Coordinates of C-alpha atoms in Angstrom, one line a residue:
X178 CA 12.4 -24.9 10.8
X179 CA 14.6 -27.3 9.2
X180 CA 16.5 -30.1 10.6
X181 CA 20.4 -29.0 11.6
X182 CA 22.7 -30.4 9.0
X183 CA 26.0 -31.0 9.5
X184 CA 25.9 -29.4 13.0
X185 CA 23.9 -29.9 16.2
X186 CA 22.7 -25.7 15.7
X187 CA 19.5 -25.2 13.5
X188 CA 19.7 -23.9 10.2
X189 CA 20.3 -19.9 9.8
X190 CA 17.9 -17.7 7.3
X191 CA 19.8 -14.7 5.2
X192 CA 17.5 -11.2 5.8
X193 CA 18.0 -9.0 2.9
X194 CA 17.4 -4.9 3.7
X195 CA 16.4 -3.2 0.4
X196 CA 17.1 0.5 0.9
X197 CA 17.5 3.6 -1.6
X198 CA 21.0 3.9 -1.1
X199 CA 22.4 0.4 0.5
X200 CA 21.0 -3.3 0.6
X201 CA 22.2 -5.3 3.8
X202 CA 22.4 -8.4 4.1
X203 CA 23.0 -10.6 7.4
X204 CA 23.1 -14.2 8.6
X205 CA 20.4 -14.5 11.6
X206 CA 19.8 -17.4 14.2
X207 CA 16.7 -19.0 15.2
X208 CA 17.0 -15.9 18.2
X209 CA 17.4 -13.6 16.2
X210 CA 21.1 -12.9 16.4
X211 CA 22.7 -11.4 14.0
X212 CA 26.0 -13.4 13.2
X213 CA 27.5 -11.7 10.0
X214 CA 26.3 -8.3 7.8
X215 CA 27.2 -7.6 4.3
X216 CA 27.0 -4.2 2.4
X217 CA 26.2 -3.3 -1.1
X218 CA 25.2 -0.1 -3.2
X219 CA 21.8 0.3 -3.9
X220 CA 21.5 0.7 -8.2
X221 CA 20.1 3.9 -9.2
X222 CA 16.4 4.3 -9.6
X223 CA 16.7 4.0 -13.2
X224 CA 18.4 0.8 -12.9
X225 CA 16.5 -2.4 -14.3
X226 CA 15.1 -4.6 -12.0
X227 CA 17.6 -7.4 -13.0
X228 CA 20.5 -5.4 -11.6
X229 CA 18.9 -4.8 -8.0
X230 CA 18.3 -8.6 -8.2
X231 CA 22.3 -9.2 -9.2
X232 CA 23.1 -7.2 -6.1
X233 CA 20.9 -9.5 -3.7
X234 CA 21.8 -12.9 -5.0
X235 CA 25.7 -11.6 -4.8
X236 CA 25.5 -10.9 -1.3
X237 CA 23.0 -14.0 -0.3
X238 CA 26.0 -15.8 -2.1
X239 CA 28.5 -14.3 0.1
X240 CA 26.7 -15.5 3.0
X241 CA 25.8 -18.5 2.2
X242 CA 29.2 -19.0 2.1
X243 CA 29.8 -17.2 5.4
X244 CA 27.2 -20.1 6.9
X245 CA 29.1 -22.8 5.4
X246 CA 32.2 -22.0 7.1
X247 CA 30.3 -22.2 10.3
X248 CA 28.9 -25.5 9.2
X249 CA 25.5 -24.3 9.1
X250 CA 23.0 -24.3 6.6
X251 CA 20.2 -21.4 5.5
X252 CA 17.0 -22.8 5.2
X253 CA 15.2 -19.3 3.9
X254 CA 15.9 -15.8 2.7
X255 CA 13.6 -13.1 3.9
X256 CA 13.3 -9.4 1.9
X257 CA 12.4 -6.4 3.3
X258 CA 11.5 -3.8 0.5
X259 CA 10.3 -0.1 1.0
X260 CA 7.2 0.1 -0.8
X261 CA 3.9 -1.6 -1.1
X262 CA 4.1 -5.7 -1.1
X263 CA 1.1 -7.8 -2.4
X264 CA -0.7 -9.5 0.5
X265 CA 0.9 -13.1 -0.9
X266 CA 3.9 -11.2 -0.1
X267 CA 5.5 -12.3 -3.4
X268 CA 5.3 -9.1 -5.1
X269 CA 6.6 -5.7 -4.9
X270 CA 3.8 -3.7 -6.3
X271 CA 5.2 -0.4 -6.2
X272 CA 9.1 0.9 -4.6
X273 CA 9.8 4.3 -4.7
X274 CA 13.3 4.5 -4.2
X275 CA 13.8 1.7 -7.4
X276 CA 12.3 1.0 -10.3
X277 CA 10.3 -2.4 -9.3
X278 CA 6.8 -2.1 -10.3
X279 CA 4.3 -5.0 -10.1
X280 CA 8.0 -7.1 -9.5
X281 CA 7.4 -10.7 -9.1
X282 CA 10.7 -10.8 -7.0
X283 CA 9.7 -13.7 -5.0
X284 CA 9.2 -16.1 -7.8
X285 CA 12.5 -14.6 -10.0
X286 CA 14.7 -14.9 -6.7
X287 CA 13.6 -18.1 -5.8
X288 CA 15.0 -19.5 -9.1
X289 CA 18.3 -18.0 -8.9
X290 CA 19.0 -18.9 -5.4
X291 CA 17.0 -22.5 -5.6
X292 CA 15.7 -22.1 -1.9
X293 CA 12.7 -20.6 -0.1
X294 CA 12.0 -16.6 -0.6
X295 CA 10.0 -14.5 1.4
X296 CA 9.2 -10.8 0.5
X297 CA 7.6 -8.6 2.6
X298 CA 7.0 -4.4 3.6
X299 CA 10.2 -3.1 5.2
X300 CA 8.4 -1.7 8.5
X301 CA 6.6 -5.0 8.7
X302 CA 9.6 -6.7 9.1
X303 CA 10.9 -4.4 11.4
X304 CA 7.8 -4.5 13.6
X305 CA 8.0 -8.3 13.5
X306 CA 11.7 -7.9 14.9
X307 CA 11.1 -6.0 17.5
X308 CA 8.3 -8.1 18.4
X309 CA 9.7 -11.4 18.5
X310 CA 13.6 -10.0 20.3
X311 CA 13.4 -5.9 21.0
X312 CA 11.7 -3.3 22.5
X313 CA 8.3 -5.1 21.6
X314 CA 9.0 -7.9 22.9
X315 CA 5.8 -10.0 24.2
X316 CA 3.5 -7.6 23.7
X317 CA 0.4 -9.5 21.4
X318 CA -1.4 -6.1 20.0
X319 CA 1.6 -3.9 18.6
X320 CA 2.0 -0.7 16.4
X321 CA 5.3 0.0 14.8
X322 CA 6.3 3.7 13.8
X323 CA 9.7 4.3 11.5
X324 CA 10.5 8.0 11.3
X325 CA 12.2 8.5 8.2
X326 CA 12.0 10.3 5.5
X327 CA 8.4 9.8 5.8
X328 CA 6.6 7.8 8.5
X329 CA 6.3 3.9 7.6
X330 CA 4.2 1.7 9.7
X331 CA 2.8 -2.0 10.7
X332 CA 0.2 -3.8 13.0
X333 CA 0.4 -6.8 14.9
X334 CA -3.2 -7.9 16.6
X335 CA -3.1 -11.0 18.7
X336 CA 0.9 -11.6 17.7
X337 CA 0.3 -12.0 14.2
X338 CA 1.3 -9.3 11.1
X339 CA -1.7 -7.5 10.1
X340 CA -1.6 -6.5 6.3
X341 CA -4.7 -5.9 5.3
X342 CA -6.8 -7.0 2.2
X343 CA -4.3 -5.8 -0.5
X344 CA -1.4 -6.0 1.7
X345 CA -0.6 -2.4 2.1
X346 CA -1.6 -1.9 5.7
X347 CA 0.2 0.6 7.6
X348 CA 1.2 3.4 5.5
X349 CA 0.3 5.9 8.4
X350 CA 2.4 8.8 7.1
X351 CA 0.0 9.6 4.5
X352 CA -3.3 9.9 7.0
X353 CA -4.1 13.4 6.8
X354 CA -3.5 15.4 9.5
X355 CA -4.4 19.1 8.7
X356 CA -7.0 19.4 5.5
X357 CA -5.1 21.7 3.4
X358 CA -1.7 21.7 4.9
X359 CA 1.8 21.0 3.4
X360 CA 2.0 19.5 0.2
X361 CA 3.3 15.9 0.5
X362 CA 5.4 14.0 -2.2
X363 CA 1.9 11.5 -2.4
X364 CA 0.0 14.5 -4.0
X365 CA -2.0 14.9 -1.1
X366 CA -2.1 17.8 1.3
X367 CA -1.6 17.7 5.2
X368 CA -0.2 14.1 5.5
X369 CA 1.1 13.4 8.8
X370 CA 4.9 12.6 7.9
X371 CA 4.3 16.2 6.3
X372 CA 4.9 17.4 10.1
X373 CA 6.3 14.4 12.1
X374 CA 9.4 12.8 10.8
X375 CA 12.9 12.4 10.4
X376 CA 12.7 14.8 6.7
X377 CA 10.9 17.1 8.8
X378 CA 13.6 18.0 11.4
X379 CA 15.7 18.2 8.4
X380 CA 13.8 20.4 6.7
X381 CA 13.2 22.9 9.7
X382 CA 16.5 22.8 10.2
X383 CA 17.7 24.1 7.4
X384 CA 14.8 26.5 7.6
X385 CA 16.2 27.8 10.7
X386 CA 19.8 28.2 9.7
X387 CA 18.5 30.1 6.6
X388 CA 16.9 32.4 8.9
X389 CA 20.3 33.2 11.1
X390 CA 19.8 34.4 14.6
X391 CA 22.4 33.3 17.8
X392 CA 19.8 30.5 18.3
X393 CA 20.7 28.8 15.2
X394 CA 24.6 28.6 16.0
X395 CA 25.1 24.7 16.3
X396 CA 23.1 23.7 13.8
X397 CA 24.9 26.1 11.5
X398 CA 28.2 24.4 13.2
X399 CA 26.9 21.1 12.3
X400 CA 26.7 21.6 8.3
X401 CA 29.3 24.2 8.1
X402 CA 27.2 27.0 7.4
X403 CA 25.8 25.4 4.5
X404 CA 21.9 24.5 5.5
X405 CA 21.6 22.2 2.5
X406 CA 23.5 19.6 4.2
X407 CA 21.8 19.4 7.4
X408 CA 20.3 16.0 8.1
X409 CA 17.8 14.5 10.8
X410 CA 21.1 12.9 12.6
X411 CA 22.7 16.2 13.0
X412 CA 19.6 18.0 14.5
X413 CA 19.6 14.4 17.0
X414 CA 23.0 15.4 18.1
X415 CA 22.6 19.4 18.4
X416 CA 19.7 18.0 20.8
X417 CA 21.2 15.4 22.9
X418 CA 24.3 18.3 23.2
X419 CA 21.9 20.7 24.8
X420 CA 21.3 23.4 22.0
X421 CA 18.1 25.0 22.6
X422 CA 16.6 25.0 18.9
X423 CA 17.4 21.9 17.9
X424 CA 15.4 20.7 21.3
X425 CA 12.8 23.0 20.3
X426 CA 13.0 21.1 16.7
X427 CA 12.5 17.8 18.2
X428 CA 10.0 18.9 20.4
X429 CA 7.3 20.2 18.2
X430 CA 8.0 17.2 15.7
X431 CA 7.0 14.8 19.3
X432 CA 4.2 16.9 19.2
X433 CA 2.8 16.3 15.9
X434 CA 4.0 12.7 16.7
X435 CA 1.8 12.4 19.6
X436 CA -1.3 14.3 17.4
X437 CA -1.0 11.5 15.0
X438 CA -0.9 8.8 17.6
X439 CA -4.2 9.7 19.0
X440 CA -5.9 8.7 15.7
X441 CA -3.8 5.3 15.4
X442 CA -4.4 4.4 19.0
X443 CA -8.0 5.3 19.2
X444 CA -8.7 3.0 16.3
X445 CA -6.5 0.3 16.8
X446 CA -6.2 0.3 20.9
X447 CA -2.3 -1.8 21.2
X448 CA -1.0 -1.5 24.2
X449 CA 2.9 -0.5 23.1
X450 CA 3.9 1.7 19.9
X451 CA 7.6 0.9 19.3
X452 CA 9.1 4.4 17.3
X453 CA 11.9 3.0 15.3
X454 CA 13.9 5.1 12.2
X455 CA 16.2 7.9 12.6
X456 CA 14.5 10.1 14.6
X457 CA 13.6 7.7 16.9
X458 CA 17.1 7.5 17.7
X459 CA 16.4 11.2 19.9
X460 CA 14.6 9.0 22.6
X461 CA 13.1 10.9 24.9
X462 CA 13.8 14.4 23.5
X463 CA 11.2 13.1 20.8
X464 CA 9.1 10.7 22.7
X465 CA 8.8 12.9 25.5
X466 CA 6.7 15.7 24.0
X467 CA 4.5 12.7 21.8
X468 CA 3.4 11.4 24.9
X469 CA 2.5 14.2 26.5
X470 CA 0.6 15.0 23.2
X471 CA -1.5 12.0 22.9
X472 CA -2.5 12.1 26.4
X473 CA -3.8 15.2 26.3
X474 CA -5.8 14.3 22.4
X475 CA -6.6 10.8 22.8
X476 CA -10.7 10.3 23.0
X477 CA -11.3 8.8 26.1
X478 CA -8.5 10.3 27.6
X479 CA -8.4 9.6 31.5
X480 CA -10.9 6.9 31.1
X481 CA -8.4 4.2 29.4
X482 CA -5.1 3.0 29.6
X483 CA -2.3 4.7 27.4
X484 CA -0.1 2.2 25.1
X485 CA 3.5 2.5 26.4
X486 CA 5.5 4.3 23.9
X487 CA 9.3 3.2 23.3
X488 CA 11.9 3.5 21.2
X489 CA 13.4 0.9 19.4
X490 CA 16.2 -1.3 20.1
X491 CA 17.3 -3.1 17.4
X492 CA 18.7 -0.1 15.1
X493 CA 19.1 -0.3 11.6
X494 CA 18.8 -4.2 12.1
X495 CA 15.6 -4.5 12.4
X496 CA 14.3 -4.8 8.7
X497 CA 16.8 -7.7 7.6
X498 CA 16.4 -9.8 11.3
X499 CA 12.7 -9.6 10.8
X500 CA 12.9 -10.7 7.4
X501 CA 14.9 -13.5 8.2
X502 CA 12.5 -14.6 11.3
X503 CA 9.8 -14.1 8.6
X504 CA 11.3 -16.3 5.8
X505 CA 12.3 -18.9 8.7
X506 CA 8.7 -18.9 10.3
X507 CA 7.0 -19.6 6.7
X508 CA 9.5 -22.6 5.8
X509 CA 8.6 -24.2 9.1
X510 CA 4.7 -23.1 8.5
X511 CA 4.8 -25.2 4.6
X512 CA 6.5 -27.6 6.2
X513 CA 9.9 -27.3 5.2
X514 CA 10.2 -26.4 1.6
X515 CA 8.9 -22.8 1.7
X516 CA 7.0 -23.5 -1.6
X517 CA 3.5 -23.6 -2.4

């Protein structure tokens, strides 16, 4: 960590979300409070690389600015991207939702912003958040779920990021579940988040409005009659509200959930699974029915403890404090410059 300068508080690190549609930024302590947030658009996909780029070094600017006003200084900036990250974490190999491919983004950022850069896998950096300050928190052997439009993933074995050879460990969603099932956006058939994620109350939900039927009255309510709208929120907050499909949405989606989680536990045995992402946010309306599910698949099943299985607590924080805590742990690691 670097020394404090010009103040008795240690230096701050800047996490950078990189999403489809927004990239937050936020100034994070060595606790992992978040002290300020800053939000920009997202360039299309089409957009060169350059331009996502202009969009993080702006709002790093702005808060750099914000920390100097406090008297602090930031001694790292940490990037969470969606997508695969090389296992040097310098590298976005491939993001779906931009136009980075094989992206050196550490070494190009580091140049424009002339301090330390860290990139790493969005969940990753999620996972390490809740690890270090959330629902995680203490547990050494860790498995992170986020439930978005697909299902995105990390490890943590013995309290320390697991990313495998190429860095591309985690990417549960695409596991197959059911040899010949639905046809997922990877090309494959039957992946997991093909059955068990935020899309897919979306997409059953509009699939149930389409159909009609009394049952399908406050989901209709929710998009004004127009099922293209509906979202994984708004099936969420037909649930919590008591409306019978939308619980029975949730439900069966806790069900594959739980399915899936008996394959990820069996081989990788942590003792808490933190569910983060949108549809994490139903809580026990979602993590209800996944328990239930892996108890009753899980190999071994009476004969071994169950992992707790929580939701997650930091929100749509998560990715940019993790980052941060990431970038500030690998300055201290290199002894202070973050290079090398």
């Amino acid at each position: 960590m670097s020394e404090p300068s010009g103040s008795d508080h240690p230096a701050l690190a800047v996490g950078i979300d990189v999403g489809g549609t927004r990239i937050k930024g936020g100034l994070v302590d060595d606790d992992g409070a978040l002290l300020d947030v800053r939000v920009r658009s997202t360039p299309g996909r089409s957009a060169p690389a350059a331009e996502v780029e202009d969009v993080i070094t702006a709002l790093v600017g702005d808060l750099t600015g914000l920390a100097a006003a406090r008297r602090r200084d930031v001694a790292a900036v940490g990037v969470g991207a969606a997508g695969f990250v090389d296992a040097r974490r310098g590298t976005v190999v491939f993001a779906p939702h931009l136009s980075w491919r094989d992206e050196p983004l550490q070494e190009r950022l580091g140049r424009r912003l002339d301090r330390p850069v860290l990139v790493d896998n969005d969940a990753h950096a999620a996972a390490w958040a809740e690890h270090r300050f959330g629902a995680g928190r203490g547990e050494s052997h860790l498995v992170m779920l986020t439930l978005g439009t697909g299902i995105g993933g990390a490890i943590l074995t013995d309290g320390r990021l697991q990313r495998g050879r190429h860095g591309l460990a985690g990417e549960f969603g695409h596991q197959q579940l059911v040899p010949d099932g639905r046809r997922c956006e990877c090309g494959n058939r039957g992946c997991w988040e093909q059955y068990a994620s935020a899309g897919v109350l979306a997409r059953t939900a509009r699939e149930v409005v389409q159909a009609g039927g009394e049952h399908a009255t406050a989901l209709a309510r929710a998009c004004g009659g127009d099922a293209g709208l509906l979202r994984g929120e708004h099936v969420t907050q037909a649930a919590q509200e008591g409306d019978p499909a939308a619980r029975e949405i949730l439900a069966d989606v806790g069900r594959w959930l739980g399915t899936g989680l008996a394959g990820v536990v069996a081989a990788l045995d942590p003792g808490t699974v933190v569910i983060g992402g949108g549809a994490g946010l139903a809580g026990e309306l979602l993590l209800g029915p996944a328990r239930e599910s892996l108890a009753r698949r899980l190999v071994g099943r009476g004969h071994r403890p169950l992992p707790v299985v929580v939701a997650a607590s930091l929100g749509a924080s998560a990715g940019l404090v993790g980052a941060a805590d990431l970038a500030r742990a690998e300055v201290s690691r290199r002894g202070g410059d973050g290079r090398g």
